[in-house]
């Protein structure tokens, strides 16, 4: 069976870490039961430079024809002077999420024991590592709720966004959270601000109703301000953290620091089953949690692990290749334990060696174990 992946490297470090990822994929897919076609297209600032638009029609068409999208990252100082609606993130990434109804963003946050020293938290707090999944609702809330706008009121001026959730939006992300929880440690923390916001009272109500279908999974409700504190104070209490869009945006960046570097964190954005699915494969967009890192772009020092682990999530969630996904994750684990470090996770310790983006990818590919 032939399957197709739209590869959109984007800007800044995007092309560097994508190249590294394709190398690892090439190795792991050698014995795959599926034949993969990877087709590249322009997106973001590089697309603006080439054809004048961050999400060209040909790119969107390629995505529509594909089973999944492997995305780098977009944006950078070069395009920051453009009107906001034409800038790469606003004009490419948000429309892609909306077009494909990618409502569920899954971000695993893992701190490997060997990288304890790069986490800003004390070792008594971090313990032997962290393993959390943040599930962020991605197509609702204040980012998409209407009305939004600005208006003059006599001498005064105001601007507004609407925090809005429909029942079906909360239900579908709730089901996914409990299914994820069921496959892990059977514990879900649902984050809200139900003490103040009407939409969040509704969120809590609907999540509690959905929970009745999953009596084997513990549910804890937590206010977002408390969650922000608890992530730093006692991160090991969490397993699956379910968040509305805006709170998830903020908490997932906070949580990213637990792993020591944005360069370690992958993500998967999944769509509504069957809407864009083809031949039984689930459509999704897979990208690193970080951005284009303009401060290190072009230097060959970016950490490719976030992009490589995003590719592993793609094999797992879109193509149901659990064995191959695990092989990549194990290869990353082994490579870290062998002491390979890109600049962002490097500390001069006896058993570590500083490597480039390419060298890290080669080490991971070499650690793919087919046995
Ligand atoms: P950033 O994530 O690009 O960088 C923040 C810090 O993390 C930088 O010091 C960077 O060097 C480091 N970093 C990030 N990824 C790394 C990696 N793989 N290896 C090593 N270090 C890494 O965030 P920013 O500086 O706020 O944004 C830069 C640009 O990226 C902006 O234009 C922003 O709009 C864009 N951005 C895009 C996305 C996306 O495409 N999904 C997400 C966030 C930011």
XYZ file of C-alpha atoms and ligand atoms in Angstrom:
415
model
C 0.000 0.000 0.000
C 1.331 3.453 -0.952
C 0.775 6.409 1.392
C 1.716 10.057 0.959
C 3.038 12.635 3.413
C 3.119 16.370 2.679
C 6.469 17.650 3.971
C 6.422 21.382 4.769
C 9.820 22.397 6.227
C 8.981 26.123 6.515
C 11.487 28.692 7.774
C 14.490 29.145 10.059
C 15.644 25.818 11.497
C 12.648 24.076 9.837
C 14.527 22.846 6.732
C 17.542 21.700 8.817
C 15.579 19.608 11.302
C 13.305 18.282 8.542
C 16.269 17.016 6.531
C 17.553 15.260 9.644
C 14.117 13.719 10.249
C 13.759 12.379 6.708
C 17.062 10.588 7.203
C 15.751 8.809 10.301
C 12.439 8.026 8.590
C 14.258 6.605 5.590
C 16.044 4.145 7.898
C 13.068 3.128 10.027
C 10.713 2.687 7.074
C 13.040 0.337 5.172
C 11.101 -2.659 6.443
C 7.708 -0.973 6.710
C 4.647 -2.716 5.311
C 3.655 0.644 3.764
C 5.404 2.417 0.898
C 5.846 6.099 1.850
C 5.977 8.963 -0.653
C 7.259 12.222 0.903
C 6.374 15.300 -1.153
C 7.835 18.695 -0.216
C 6.102 22.058 -0.558
C 6.662 25.668 0.442
C 4.985 27.194 3.481
C 5.431 30.289 5.659
C 7.978 33.032 4.986
C 9.794 31.028 2.333
C 6.477 30.706 0.442
C 5.840 34.445 0.817
C 9.271 35.123 -0.693
C 8.720 32.681 -3.553
C 5.061 33.169 -4.487
C 3.725 35.988 -2.292
C 1.533 33.925 0.076
C 2.311 31.929 3.245
C -0.023 29.073 2.260
C 0.059 28.743 -1.532
C -2.822 26.937 -3.241
C -0.462 24.165 -4.482
C 0.673 23.513 -0.906
C -2.887 23.276 0.369
C -3.760 20.956 -2.515
C -0.788 18.698 -1.720
C -1.935 18.534 1.927
C -5.469 17.642 0.841
C -4.134 14.811 -1.321
C -1.889 13.451 1.453
C -2.526 11.161 4.411
C -0.615 13.390 6.846
C 1.385 16.609 7.075
C 4.897 16.729 8.510
C 5.375 20.387 9.383
C 8.562 22.266 10.395
C 7.830 25.758 11.686
C 7.145 29.141 10.169
C 7.925 32.800 10.785
C 10.858 35.006 11.652
C 11.960 38.638 11.907
C 12.045 39.029 8.116
C 8.240 38.846 7.901
C 7.314 40.599 11.144
C 6.752 43.949 9.443
C 3.976 42.504 7.250
C 0.355 43.212 8.266
C -0.516 40.640 10.997
C -2.992 38.728 8.824
C -0.289 38.108 6.182
C 2.414 36.941 8.606
C 3.457 33.277 8.337
C 1.838 31.854 11.498
C -1.472 33.688 11.052
C -1.625 33.102 7.286
C -0.402 29.491 7.134
C -0.593 27.555 10.391
C -3.952 28.733 11.766
C -5.692 28.306 8.377
C -4.226 24.779 8.068
C -5.559 23.849 11.518
C -8.952 25.272 10.677
C -9.137 23.872 7.141
C -8.455 20.325 8.310
C -10.444 20.697 11.592
C -7.366 19.706 13.592
C -9.073 19.993 16.954
C -6.765 17.933 19.150
C -3.166 18.826 19.875
C -1.210 16.129 21.694
C 2.088 17.178 23.280
C 4.067 14.561 25.166
C 6.461 16.187 27.663
C 9.243 13.796 28.572
C 12.346 14.536 30.610
C 14.947 11.804 30.165
C 16.819 11.035 33.413
C 20.160 11.862 31.682
C 18.925 15.405 30.972
C 17.848 16.242 34.520
C 20.566 18.879 34.740
C 19.131 20.906 31.813
C 15.702 21.179 33.429
C 15.407 24.404 35.451
C 13.701 22.491 38.284
C 15.587 21.034 41.234
C 16.341 17.319 41.080
C 14.202 16.676 44.221
C 11.197 17.961 42.245
C 11.989 16.382 38.894
C 12.964 13.035 40.445
C 13.956 10.408 37.911
C 12.182 12.173 35.055
C 8.848 13.482 33.835
C 6.352 11.866 31.479
C 3.221 13.951 30.876
C 0.874 14.361 27.919
C -0.802 17.698 27.366
C -3.953 17.488 25.283
C -4.942 20.922 24.022
C -8.232 21.678 22.273
C -7.111 23.487 19.119
C -9.992 24.881 17.102
C -12.270 26.558 19.644
C -12.041 29.070 22.505
C -11.025 32.688 22.321
C -8.877 32.187 19.187
C -11.841 31.324 16.980
C -14.933 32.469 18.976
C -17.055 35.200 17.373
C -17.592 38.093 17.678
C -14.097 39.506 17.800
C -12.965 42.947 16.796
C -12.231 46.562 17.690
C -14.543 49.544 17.837
C -14.674 53.206 18.780
C -17.102 54.277 21.487
C -17.082 58.037 21.315
C -13.668 59.061 22.693
C -13.077 55.550 23.979
C -11.889 52.503 22.026
C -12.289 48.804 22.802
C -11.186 45.413 21.480
C -12.721 42.031 22.198
C -12.491 38.282 21.602
C -15.083 35.721 22.615
C -14.325 32.662 24.729
C -16.799 30.219 23.249
C -17.232 26.459 23.318
C -19.944 24.312 21.773
C -20.925 21.077 23.541
C -19.659 18.833 20.689
C -16.241 20.501 20.824
C -15.833 19.698 24.513
C -17.273 16.214 24.123
C -14.894 15.093 21.374
C -11.743 16.365 23.122
C -13.026 14.893 26.405
C -13.407 11.431 24.861
C -9.878 11.640 23.446
C -8.463 12.688 26.836
C -10.015 9.717 28.626
C -8.933 7.326 25.872
C -5.358 8.630 26.168
C -5.599 8.367 29.953
C -6.904 4.812 29.706
C -3.854 3.788 27.655
C -1.482 5.412 30.201
C -1.741 5.824 33.987
C -5.531 6.244 34.042
C -5.483 9.790 35.355
C -6.740 12.975 33.658
C -6.500 16.530 35.000
C -9.004 18.798 33.254
C -7.972 22.444 33.396
C -10.475 25.311 33.478
C -11.391 28.577 35.167
C -14.864 27.496 36.275
C -14.753 29.781 39.308
C -15.028 32.862 37.052
C -15.926 32.083 33.431
C -19.306 30.812 32.191
C -17.754 28.947 29.249
C -15.493 27.154 31.710
C -18.406 26.155 33.992
C -19.840 24.539 30.865
C -16.452 22.895 30.068
C -16.317 21.344 33.549
C -19.930 20.167 33.333
C -19.472 18.458 29.946
C -16.127 16.852 30.898
C -17.761 15.433 34.061
C -20.589 13.971 31.944
C -18.171 12.380 29.448
C -16.175 10.958 32.345
C -19.120 8.730 33.285
C -18.168 6.577 30.259
C -14.678 6.014 31.672
C -15.093 4.902 35.297
C -11.627 3.282 35.244
C -9.934 6.676 34.673
C -9.515 9.180 37.545
C -10.693 12.715 36.770
C -9.369 15.774 38.614
C -10.611 19.275 37.845
C -8.037 22.020 38.389
C -8.166 25.792 37.942
C -5.636 27.047 35.415
C -3.846 29.339 37.884
C -3.337 26.444 40.274
C -2.219 24.201 37.372
C 0.446 26.748 36.388
C 1.784 26.567 39.942
C 1.484 22.777 40.325
C 3.431 22.129 37.103
C 6.449 23.729 38.743
C 5.796 22.588 42.292
C 4.957 18.935 41.678
C 4.944 17.993 37.966
C 5.003 14.267 38.719
C 1.385 14.348 39.974
C 0.218 14.726 36.340
C -0.266 12.188 33.600
C -2.751 13.518 30.992
C -3.531 17.248 31.224
C -6.609 18.255 29.227
C -6.844 21.972 28.387
C -9.057 24.390 26.492
C -7.195 26.112 23.663
C -5.760 29.220 25.357
C -4.864 27.605 28.689
C -3.245 24.742 26.752
C -1.201 27.201 24.705
C 0.252 28.727 27.850
C 0.615 25.617 30.010
C 2.241 23.558 27.258
C 5.000 26.149 26.842
C 5.473 26.208 30.595
C 5.602 22.408 30.675
C 8.091 22.378 27.798
C 10.692 23.738 30.187
C 10.404 20.585 32.304
C 12.104 18.699 29.486
C 14.954 21.208 29.387
C 14.560 22.429 25.812
C 11.888 23.244 23.273
C 14.024 21.237 20.884
C 12.942 18.010 22.620
C 9.174 18.402 22.313
C 7.078 16.948 19.498
C 3.385 17.437 18.835
C 0.544 15.851 16.918
C -2.604 17.664 15.794
C -5.413 15.296 14.926
C -8.535 15.955 12.934
C -12.101 14.797 13.100
C -12.097 11.091 12.244
C -13.235 10.439 8.688
C -13.303 14.092 7.617
C -9.919 14.007 5.869
C -9.013 10.378 6.546
C -8.154 8.186 3.567
C -8.161 4.373 3.272
C -8.409 3.939 7.022
C -5.429 6.209 7.855
C -6.060 9.092 10.247
C -5.208 12.550 8.976
C -2.973 14.663 11.207
C -0.367 17.424 11.267
C 2.894 16.744 13.099
C 5.260 19.503 14.165
C 7.800 20.404 16.856
C 6.489 22.467 19.762
C 9.062 25.219 19.175
C 9.301 27.847 16.476
C 11.858 28.701 13.800
C 14.611 29.626 16.303
C 16.021 32.510 14.212
C 18.874 32.922 16.728
C 20.424 29.598 15.654
C 18.981 29.076 12.163
C 21.503 28.135 9.474
C 24.213 27.209 11.976
C 23.601 23.459 11.942
C 23.210 23.335 15.740
C 19.413 23.002 16.137
C 18.133 19.983 18.013
C 16.259 17.753 15.534
C 14.729 15.526 18.236
C 11.397 17.429 18.462
C 10.908 17.013 14.708
C 12.068 13.387 14.730
C 9.715 12.517 17.608
C 6.894 14.325 15.752
C 7.527 11.937 12.856
C 7.256 9.022 15.329
C 3.858 10.378 16.438
C 2.832 10.519 12.777
C 3.699 6.840 12.302
C 1.708 5.983 15.447
C -1.427 8.124 15.066
C -1.848 8.462 11.293
C -0.449 5.137 10.044
C -0.855 2.868 13.089
C 2.820 1.827 12.784
C 3.296 1.426 16.547
C 6.412 -0.730 16.191
C 8.208 1.795 13.960
C 7.136 4.728 16.199
C 8.536 2.959 19.248
C 11.737 2.125 17.369
C 12.336 5.846 16.776
C 11.549 6.730 20.411
C 13.877 4.004 21.667
C 16.624 5.157 19.274
C 16.311 8.714 20.651
C 16.476 7.386 24.205
C 19.572 5.330 23.389
C 21.268 8.239 21.625
C 20.703 10.497 24.639
C 22.031 7.845 26.998
C 25.132 7.479 24.778
C 25.867 11.157 25.498
C 25.065 12.815 22.155
C 23.972 16.435 22.802
C 23.071 19.352 20.578
C 23.929 22.781 21.964
C 20.572 23.368 23.709
C 20.939 20.262 25.918
C 24.709 20.220 26.243
C 26.604 20.546 29.490
C 30.282 19.672 29.685
C 30.054 16.354 31.499
C 32.391 13.375 31.176
C 30.247 11.176 29.016
C 28.709 13.787 26.709
C 29.718 15.084 23.309
C 28.436 18.137 21.510
C 27.096 17.297 18.039
C 25.501 19.083 15.097
C 21.924 18.636 13.881
C 23.132 16.227 11.214
C 25.326 14.207 13.577
C 22.458 13.833 16.039
C 20.220 12.517 13.236
C 22.916 10.086 12.074
C 23.362 8.781 15.622
C 19.608 8.288 16.014
C 19.351 6.549 12.629
C 22.271 4.286 13.592
C 20.440 3.388 16.809
C 17.309 2.195 14.992
C 17.160 -1.423 16.033
C 15.156 -3.838 13.865
C 15.638 -6.833 16.159
P 11.309 29.649 19.197
O 10.629 28.428 19.664
O 11.644 29.699 17.753
O 12.667 29.854 20.024
C 12.685 30.009 21.442
C 14.058 29.541 21.951
O 14.127 28.118 21.872
C 15.218 30.067 21.104
O 16.305 30.384 21.942
C 15.565 28.912 20.192
O 16.914 28.900 19.804
C 15.230 27.710 21.081
N 14.842 26.564 20.266
C 13.623 26.339 19.686
N 13.667 25.191 18.988
C 14.908 24.690 19.121
C 15.567 23.526 18.626
N 14.943 22.634 17.847
N 16.856 23.323 18.977
C 17.510 24.189 19.773
N 16.941 25.302 20.285
C 15.655 25.551 19.947
O 10.369 30.863 19.623
P 10.411 32.414 19.255
O 11.828 32.889 19.259
O 9.404 33.023 20.108
O 9.857 32.481 17.758
C 10.677 32.554 16.604
C 9.784 32.556 15.361
O 9.092 31.297 15.282
C 8.699 33.638 15.406
O 8.573 34.163 14.113
C 7.454 32.883 15.784
O 6.301 33.496 15.273
C 7.698 31.545 15.125
N 6.982 30.420 15.759
C 6.469 29.500 14.912
C 5.803 28.407 15.442
C 5.261 27.384 14.488
O 5.521 27.458 13.303
N 4.520 26.404 14.972
C 5.717 28.230 16.820
C 6.290 29.179 17.664
C 6.933 30.274 17.112
